[in-house]
PDB file of C-alpha atoms and ligand atoms in Angstrom:
ATOM      1  CA  MET A   1       3.059 -12.800   3.281  1.00 87.00           C
ATOM      2  CA  PRO A   2       3.210 -11.310   6.833  1.00 93.00           C
ATOM      3  CA  LEU A   3      -0.157  -9.812   7.899  1.00 97.00           C
ATOM      4  CA  LYS A   4      -0.408  -6.038   7.582  1.00 98.00           C
ATOM      5  CA  ILE A   5      -2.462  -3.782   9.831  1.00 98.00           C
ATOM      6  CA  CYS A   6      -3.320  -0.423   8.085  1.00 98.00           C
ATOM      7  CA  PRO A   7      -4.906   2.301  10.179  1.00 99.00           C
ATOM      8  CA  SER A   8      -7.227   4.622   8.271  1.00 98.00           C
ATOM      9  CA  LEU A   9      -6.609   8.295   9.151  1.00 98.00           C
ATOM     10  CA  LEU A  10     -10.325   8.925   8.401  1.00 98.00           C
ATOM     11  CA  SER A  11     -11.010   7.991  12.012  1.00 98.00           C
ATOM     12  CA  ALA A  12      -8.116   9.975  13.460  1.00 98.00           C
ATOM     13  CA  ASN A  13      -8.443  13.438  15.047  1.00 98.00           C
ATOM     14  CA  PRO A  14      -8.193  15.721  12.044  1.00 97.00           C
ATOM     15  CA  ALA A  15      -6.902  18.547  14.090  1.00 98.00           C
ATOM     16  CA  LYS A  16      -3.709  16.450  14.915  1.00 98.00           C
ATOM     17  CA  LEU A  17      -3.231  14.146  12.026  1.00 98.00           C
ATOM     18  CA  GLY A  18       0.584  14.293  12.067  1.00 98.00           C
ATOM     19  CA  GLN A  19       0.666  13.259  15.722  1.00 98.00           C
ATOM     20  CA  GLU A  20      -1.964  10.577  15.192  1.00 98.00           C
ATOM     21  CA  LEU A  21       0.164   9.188  12.313  1.00 98.00           C
ATOM     22  CA  ALA A  22       3.313   9.116  14.546  1.00 98.00           C
ATOM     23  CA  ASP A  23       1.237   7.391  17.335  1.00 98.00           C
ATOM     24  CA  VAL A  24       0.006   4.596  15.114  1.00 98.00           C
ATOM     25  CA  GLU A  25       3.531   4.133  13.659  1.00 98.00           C
ATOM     26  CA  GLU A  26       4.885   3.866  17.207  1.00 98.00           C
ATOM     27  CA  ALA A  27       1.984   1.403  18.041  1.00 98.00           C
ATOM     28  CA  GLY A  28       3.064  -0.943  15.225  1.00 98.00           C
ATOM     29  CA  ALA A  29       1.187   0.004  12.128  1.00 98.00           C
ATOM     30  CA  ASP A  30       2.387  -1.481   8.856  1.00 98.00           C
ATOM     31  CA  ALA A  31       0.970   1.025   6.455  1.00 98.00           C
ATOM     32  CA  ILE A  32      -1.172   4.168   6.533  1.00 99.00           C
ATOM     33  CA  HIS A  33      -4.485   4.050   4.685  1.00 99.00           C
ATOM     34  CA  TRP A  34      -5.733   7.473   3.168  1.00 99.00           C
ATOM     35  CA  ASP A  35      -9.461   7.468   2.416  1.00 98.00           C
ATOM     36  CA  VAL A  36      -9.859  10.003  -0.307  1.00 99.00           C
ATOM     37  CA  MET A  37     -13.381  11.079  -0.922  1.00 98.00           C
ATOM     38  CA  ASP A  38     -14.583  13.683  -3.433  1.00 98.00           C
ATOM     39  CA  GLY A  39     -18.317  14.463  -2.409  1.00 98.00           C
ATOM     40  CA  ASN A  40     -19.544  12.787  -5.610  1.00 98.00           C
ATOM     41  CA  PHE A  41     -18.654   9.094  -5.594  1.00 98.00           C
ATOM     42  CA  VAL A  42     -19.419   9.251  -2.010  1.00 98.00           C
ATOM     43  CA  GLU A  43     -21.015  12.071  -0.081  1.00 98.00           C
ATOM     44  CA  ALA A  44     -18.070  13.090   2.207  1.00 98.00           C
ATOM     45  CA  ILE A  45     -15.152  15.087   1.210  1.00 98.00           C
ATOM     46  CA  THR A  46     -11.852  14.198   2.886  1.00 98.00           C
ATOM     47  CA  PHE A  47      -8.230  14.415   1.991  1.00 98.00           C
ATOM     48  CA  GLY A  48      -6.549  15.945  -1.041  1.00 98.00           C
ATOM     49  CA  SER A  49      -3.006  15.155  -2.395  1.00 98.00           C
ATOM     50  CA  GLN A  50      -1.535  18.235  -0.429  1.00 98.00           C
ATOM     51  CA  MET A  51      -2.430  16.526   2.731  1.00 98.00           C
ATOM     52  CA  VAL A  52      -0.694  13.272   1.676  1.00 98.00           C
ATOM     53  CA  ALA A  53       2.348  15.153   0.521  1.00 98.00           C
ATOM     54  CA  ALA A  54       2.620  16.970   3.804  1.00 98.00           C
ATOM     55  CA  HIS A  55       2.532  13.790   5.779  1.00 98.00           C
ATOM     56  CA  ARG A  56       4.879  12.077   3.345  1.00 98.00           C
ATOM     57  CA  LYS A  57       7.785  13.761   5.104  1.00 96.00           C
ATOM     58  CA  LEU A  58       6.973  12.406   8.511  1.00 98.00           C
ATOM     59  CA  THR A  59       7.205   8.693   7.840  1.00 98.00           C
ATOM     60  CA  ALA A  60       8.608   5.983   5.747  1.00 98.00           C
ATOM     61  CA  LEU A  61       5.564   3.828   6.255  1.00 98.00           C
ATOM     62  CA  ARG A  62       3.764   2.661   3.005  1.00 98.00           C
ATOM     63  CA  PHE A  63       1.089   5.051   1.998  1.00 99.00           C
ATOM     64  CA  ASP A  64      -2.070   3.333   0.524  1.00 99.00           C
ATOM     65  CA  VAL A  65      -4.325   5.887  -1.220  1.00 99.00           C
ATOM     66  CA  HIS A  66      -7.879   4.655  -1.519  1.00 99.00           C
ATOM     67  CA  LEU A  67      -9.567   6.831  -4.102  1.00 99.00           C
ATOM     68  CA  MET A  68     -13.332   6.952  -3.502  1.00 99.00           C
ATOM     69  CA  VAL A  69     -13.727   9.548  -6.322  1.00 98.00           C
ATOM     70  CA  GLU A  70     -15.359   9.755  -9.659  1.00 98.00           C
ATOM     71  CA  ASP A  71     -13.016   9.606 -12.650  1.00 98.00           C
ATOM     72  CA  PRO A  72     -10.039   8.726 -10.645  1.00 98.00           C
ATOM     73  CA  ASP A  73      -7.720   9.076 -13.773  1.00 98.00           C
ATOM     74  CA  ARG A  74      -7.736  12.793 -13.106  1.00 98.00           C
ATOM     75  CA  HIS A  75      -6.086  12.356  -9.748  1.00 98.00           C
ATOM     76  CA  LEU A  76      -3.462   9.691 -10.322  1.00 98.00           C
ATOM     77  CA  GLU A  77      -0.583  11.849 -11.054  1.00 98.00           C
ATOM     78  CA  SER A  78      -1.056  14.227  -8.223  1.00 98.00           C
ATOM     79  CA  PHE A  79      -1.349  11.383  -5.625  1.00 99.00           C
ATOM     80  CA  ALA A  80       1.670   9.652  -7.206  1.00 99.00           C
ATOM     81  CA  THR A  81       3.671  12.865  -6.856  1.00 98.00           C
ATOM     82  CA  ALA A  82       2.419  13.387  -3.373  1.00 98.00           C
ATOM     83  CA  GLY A  83       4.078  10.158  -2.257  1.00 98.00           C
ATOM     84  CA  ALA A  84       1.449   7.328  -2.507  1.00 99.00           C
ATOM     85  CA  ASP A  85       2.998   3.928  -2.712  1.00 99.00           C
ATOM     86  CA  VAL A  86      -0.163   2.063  -3.573  1.00 99.00           C
ATOM     87  CA  ILE A  87      -3.046   3.727  -5.494  1.00 99.00           C
ATOM     88  CA  ILE A  88      -6.442   2.004  -5.201  1.00 99.00           C
ATOM     89  CA  VAL A  89      -9.269   2.775  -7.553  1.00 98.00           C
ATOM     90  CA  HIS A  90     -12.880   1.564  -7.403  1.00 98.00           C
ATOM     91  CA  VAL A  91     -14.060  -0.645 -10.194  1.00 98.00           C
ATOM     92  CA  GLU A  92     -17.362   1.144 -10.020  1.00 98.00           C
ATOM     93  CA  ALA A  93     -15.739   4.421 -10.883  1.00 98.00           C
ATOM     94  CA  CYS A  94     -13.615   3.413 -13.709  1.00 98.00           C
ATOM     95  CA  ASN A  95     -14.971   3.199 -17.339  1.00 96.00           C
ATOM     96  CA  HIS A  96     -11.553   1.805 -18.541  1.00 97.00           C
ATOM     97  CA  LEU A  97     -10.172  -0.004 -15.667  1.00 98.00           C
ATOM     98  CA  HIS A  98      -7.386  -1.823 -17.385  1.00 97.00           C
ATOM     99  CA  ARG A  99      -6.084   1.525 -18.740  1.00 98.00           C
ATOM    100  CA  THR A 100      -6.300   3.180 -15.374  1.00 98.00           C
ATOM    101  CA  LEU A 101      -4.298   0.408 -13.758  1.00 98.00           C
ATOM    102  CA  SER A 102      -1.739   0.593 -16.437  1.00 98.00           C
ATOM    103  CA  ARG A 103      -1.521   4.407 -15.806  1.00 98.00           C
ATOM    104  CA  ILE A 104      -0.792   3.642 -12.053  1.00 98.00           C
ATOM    105  CA  LYS A 105       1.973   1.141 -13.040  1.00 98.00           C
ATOM    106  CA  ASN A 106       3.491   3.690 -15.524  1.00 98.00           C
ATOM    107  CA  LEU A 107       3.745   6.234 -12.647  1.00 98.00           C
ATOM    108  CA  GLY A 108       5.945   3.723 -10.810  1.00 98.00           C
ATOM    109  CA  LYS A 109       3.288   2.818  -8.168  1.00 98.00           C
ATOM    110  CA  LYS A 110       1.559  -0.312  -6.956  1.00 98.00           C
ATOM    111  CA  SER A 111      -1.971  -0.532  -8.183  1.00 98.00           C
ATOM    112  CA  GLY A 112      -5.055  -1.693  -6.477  1.00 98.00           C
ATOM    113  CA  ILE A 113      -8.737  -2.342  -7.317  1.00 98.00           C
ATOM    114  CA  ALA A 114     -11.509  -1.857  -4.733  1.00 98.00           C
ATOM    115  CA  PHE A 115     -14.849  -3.597  -4.850  1.00 98.00           C
ATOM    116  CA  ASN A 116     -18.033  -2.436  -3.266  1.00 98.00           C
ATOM    117  CA  PRO A 117     -20.042  -4.911  -1.247  1.00 98.00           C
ATOM    118  CA  ALA A 118     -22.458  -5.715  -4.007  1.00 97.00           C
ATOM    119  CA  THR A 119     -19.885  -5.932  -6.841  1.00 97.00           C
ATOM    120  CA  CYS A 120     -18.726  -9.278  -8.366  1.00 96.00           C
ATOM    121  CA  VAL A 121     -15.034  -9.778  -8.433  1.00 97.00           C
ATOM    122  CA  ASP A 122     -14.802 -12.054 -11.551  1.00 95.00           C
ATOM    123  CA  GLY A 123     -13.201  -9.438 -13.857  1.00 93.00           C
ATOM    124  CA  VAL A 124     -10.110  -9.318 -11.649  1.00 96.00           C
ATOM    125  CA  LYS A 125      -8.528 -12.155 -13.604  1.00 93.00           C
ATOM    126  CA  TYR A 126      -8.466 -10.035 -16.861  1.00 95.00           C
ATOM    127  CA  CYS A 127      -6.059  -7.523 -15.152  1.00 96.00           C
ATOM    128  CA  ALA A 128      -4.152  -9.649 -12.596  1.00 95.00           C
ATOM    129  CA  ASP A 129      -0.904  -9.024 -14.455  1.00 95.00           C
ATOM    130  CA  ILE A 130      -1.054  -5.276 -13.826  1.00 97.00           C
ATOM    131  CA  LEU A 131      -2.547  -5.559 -10.338  1.00 98.00           C
ATOM    132  CA  ASP A 132      -0.688  -5.603  -6.975  1.00 98.00           C
ATOM    133  CA  MET A 133      -3.694  -5.419  -4.573  1.00 98.00           C
ATOM    134  CA  VAL A 134      -7.370  -6.273  -4.319  1.00 98.00           C
ATOM    135  CA  LEU A 135      -9.356  -4.337  -1.732  1.00 98.00           C
ATOM    136  CA  ILE A 136     -12.727  -5.792  -0.735  1.00 98.00           C
ATOM    137  CA  MET A 137     -14.984  -3.410   0.873  1.00 98.00           C
ATOM    138  CA  SER A 138     -16.777  -4.823   3.940  1.00 98.00           C
ATOM    139  CA  VAL A 139     -18.817  -1.741   4.434  1.00 98.00           C
ATOM    140  CA  ASN A 140     -20.313   0.562   1.811  1.00 98.00           C
ATOM    141  CA  PRO A 141     -17.795   3.399   1.157  1.00 98.00           C
ATOM    142  CA  GLY A 142     -18.310   6.762   2.652  1.00 98.00           C
ATOM    143  CA  SER A 143     -17.647   6.652   6.306  1.00 98.00           C
ATOM    144  CA  SER A 144     -15.945   5.003   9.172  1.00 98.00           C
ATOM    145  CA  GLY A 145     -17.480   3.204  12.141  1.00 97.00           C
ATOM    146  CA  GLN A 146     -19.996   1.149  10.047  1.00 98.00           C
ATOM    147  CA  THR A 147     -21.077  -2.413  10.745  1.00 98.00           C
ATOM    148  CA  PHE A 148     -19.063  -5.208   8.954  1.00 98.00           C
ATOM    149  CA  ILE A 149     -21.027  -6.778   6.052  1.00 98.00           C
ATOM    150  CA  GLU A 150     -20.677 -10.568   6.366  1.00 96.00           C
ATOM    151  CA  SER A 151     -21.310 -11.479   2.700  1.00 96.00           C
ATOM    152  CA  SER A 152     -17.965  -9.746   1.848  1.00 96.00           C
ATOM    153  CA  LEU A 153     -16.115 -12.866   3.217  1.00 96.00           C
ATOM    154  CA  LYS A 154     -17.565 -15.065   0.490  1.00 95.00           C
ATOM    155  CA  LYS A 155     -15.461 -13.008  -2.075  1.00 95.00           C
ATOM    156  CA  ILE A 156     -12.168 -13.803  -0.399  1.00 95.00           C
ATOM    157  CA  SER A 157     -12.037 -17.556  -1.123  1.00 92.00           C
ATOM    158  CA  LYS A 158     -13.449 -16.883  -4.686  1.00 94.00           C
ATOM    159  CA  LEU A 159     -10.693 -14.262  -5.274  1.00 96.00           C
ATOM    160  CA  ARG A 160      -7.965 -16.611  -4.135  1.00 93.00           C
ATOM    161  CA  GLN A 161      -8.755 -18.881  -7.178  1.00 94.00           C
ATOM    162  CA  LEU A 162      -8.600 -15.860  -9.502  1.00 95.00           C
ATOM    163  CA  VAL A 163      -5.318 -14.251  -8.608  1.00 96.00           C
ATOM    164  CA  PRO A 164      -1.687 -15.273  -8.075  1.00 94.00           C
ATOM    165  CA  GLU A 165      -0.744 -16.329  -4.649  1.00 92.00           C
ATOM    166  CA  SER A 166       1.530 -13.294  -4.188  1.00 93.00           C
ATOM    167  CA  MET A 167      -1.429 -10.917  -4.792  1.00 96.00           C
ATOM    168  CA  GLU A 168      -2.254  -8.807  -1.671  1.00 98.00           C
ATOM    169  CA  ILE A 169      -5.806  -9.151  -0.556  1.00 98.00           C
ATOM    170  CA  CYS A 170      -6.938  -6.390   1.696  1.00 98.00           C
ATOM    171  CA  LEU A 171     -10.269  -6.053   3.610  1.00 98.00           C
ATOM    172  CA  ASP A 172     -11.601  -2.589   4.515  1.00 98.00           C
ATOM    173  CA  GLY A 173     -14.516  -1.629   6.819  1.00 98.00           C
ATOM    174  CA  GLY A 174     -16.043  -2.473  10.053  1.00 98.00           C
ATOM    175  CA  ILE A 175     -13.263  -4.764  11.315  1.00 98.00           C
ATOM    176  CA  THR A 176     -12.799  -5.501  14.998  1.00 98.00           C
ATOM    177  CA  ALA A 177     -10.668  -7.817  16.985  1.00 98.00           C
ATOM    178  CA  GLU A 178     -13.634 -10.124  17.158  1.00 98.00           C
ATOM    179  CA  ASN A 179     -14.989 -10.323  13.573  1.00 98.00           C
ATOM    180  CA  ILE A 180     -11.300 -10.360  12.209  1.00 98.00           C
ATOM    181  CA  LYS A 181     -11.114 -13.973  13.367  1.00 98.00           C
ATOM    182  CA  LYS A 182     -13.472 -15.124  10.625  1.00 97.00           C
ATOM    183  CA  CYS A 183     -11.437 -13.337   7.882  1.00 97.00           C
ATOM    184  CA  VAL A 184      -9.525 -16.138   6.367  1.00 95.00           C
ATOM    185  CA  GLY A 185      -7.283 -15.634   3.345  1.00 95.00           C
ATOM    186  CA  VAL A 186      -6.603 -11.833   3.853  1.00 97.00           C
ATOM    187  CA  ASN A 187      -3.212 -10.313   3.826  1.00 97.00           C
ATOM    188  CA  SER A 188      -3.979  -6.822   5.105  1.00 98.00           C
ATOM    189  CA  PHE A 189      -6.619  -5.177   7.082  1.00 98.00           C
ATOM    190  CA  VAL A 190      -7.704  -1.581   7.017  1.00 98.00           C
ATOM    191  CA  SER A 191      -8.978  -0.293  10.401  1.00 98.00           C
ATOM    192  CA  GLY A 192     -10.326   3.105  11.330  1.00 98.00           C
ATOM    193  CA  ALA A 193     -12.688   3.336  14.264  1.00 98.00           C
ATOM    194  CA  TYR A 194     -11.393   0.070  16.082  1.00 98.00           C
ATOM    195  CA  ILE A 195      -7.936   1.630  16.395  1.00 98.00           C
ATOM    196  CA  PHE A 196      -8.630   5.362  16.766  1.00 98.00           C
ATOM    197  CA  LYS A 197     -11.526   5.059  19.187  1.00 98.00           C
ATOM    198  CA  SER A 198      -9.689   2.733  21.385  1.00 98.00           C
ATOM    199  CA  ASN A 199      -7.666   4.186  24.282  1.00 97.00           C
ATOM    200  CA  ASN A 200      -4.533   2.288  23.495  1.00 98.00           C
ATOM    201  CA  TYR A 201      -3.509   2.048  19.836  1.00 98.00           C
ATOM    202  CA  SER A 202      -0.760  -0.564  20.530  1.00 98.00           C
ATOM    203  CA  SER A 203      -3.187  -2.908  22.207  1.00 98.00           C
ATOM    204  CA  ALA A 204      -5.723  -2.449  19.426  1.00 98.00           C
ATOM    205  CA  ILE A 205      -3.215  -3.136  16.675  1.00 98.00           C
ATOM    206  CA  GLU A 206      -1.801  -6.065  18.577  1.00 98.00           C
ATOM    207  CA  ALA A 207      -5.321  -7.596  19.124  1.00 98.00           C
ATOM    208  CA  LEU A 208      -6.077  -7.251  15.387  1.00 98.00           C
ATOM    209  CA  ARG A 209      -2.724  -8.829  14.510  1.00 98.00           C
ATOM    210  CA  ILE A 210      -3.075 -11.864  16.824  1.00 98.00           C
ATOM    211  CA  ASN A 211      -6.699 -12.517  16.002  1.00 98.00           C
ATOM    212  CA  GLY A 212      -6.284 -11.923  12.272  1.00 97.00           C
ATOM    213  CA  ARG A 213      -3.590 -14.532  11.763  1.00 92.00           C
TER     214      ARG A 213
HETATM  215  C1  DX5 B 141     -14.836   3.543   4.225  1.00 60.60           C
HETATM  216  C2  DX5 B 141     -13.320   3.508   4.239  1.00 60.60           C
HETATM  217  C3  DX5 B 141     -12.792   2.637   5.289  1.00 60.60           C
HETATM  218  C4  DX5 B 141     -13.223   2.993   6.599  1.00 60.60           C
HETATM  219  C5  DX5 B 141     -12.431   2.036   7.661  1.00 60.60           C
HETATM  220  O1  DX5 B 141     -15.356   4.388   3.275  1.00 60.60           O
HETATM  221  O2  DX5 B 141     -12.858   3.041   2.969  1.00 60.60           O
HETATM  222  O3  DX5 B 141     -11.297   2.703   5.088  1.00 60.60           O
HETATM  223  O4  DX5 B 141     -12.906   4.431   6.940  1.00 60.60           O
HETATM  224  O5  DX5 B 141     -12.964   2.595   8.897  1.00 60.60           O
HETATM  225  P1  DX5 B 141     -13.672   1.567   9.867  1.00 60.60           P
HETATM  226  O6  DX5 B 141     -12.623   0.490  10.337  1.00 60.60           O
HETATM  227  O7  DX5 B 141     -14.092   2.493  11.002  1.00 60.60           O
HETATM  228  O8  DX5 B 141     -14.844   0.919   9.124  1.00 60.60           O
HETATM  229 ZN1   ZN B 142     -10.596   2.712   2.721  1.00 60.60          ZN
END
């Protein structure tokens, strides 16, 4: 599976999101990562489905919608309609995870599960057949620009034994061109601050891609 670099618009300039999206696409992004926060599961409030729908018209890039919300079932349909390609829910926010993943698949979308840094990944083997992506948080969810949590890496090799080879394993949070070198076994990387706080998006994406191989 070729490595994917997925810029998170959370770190983009919110006053010119469409332009930022076009700029990272031009710079070589493989997917756009939408960090959706509801002010409950995490403190911040960010993007709603209308934002996603408005930007859907601007690009054919894959849209990964990372739902950091309580009771994500309430929002699956609106983000599916808005044009999400992958809908990622937090295991910590789902009482009936298997059912939630089935609903995402029934909406015709790819499904993903996200794990917080202190959450065990063992349960993934019970829903691998209705799962397309596992997202490992390497920071606590809630904001961009945090420091990478090293212990997250231990989960990657464990996960590889639990899921089929074709499963996309994504790492999200605190990734830089330096620490990405240690992240073995990962198929896609989310990056917020490292890309958007750089003065050259192409060079930043290229550095992640080369060092993350
Ligand atoms: C954290 C989000 C991440 C984060 C990535 O809650 O899920 O996607 O914004 O940004 P950086 O790369 O700055 O940690
Ligand atoms: Zn995210």
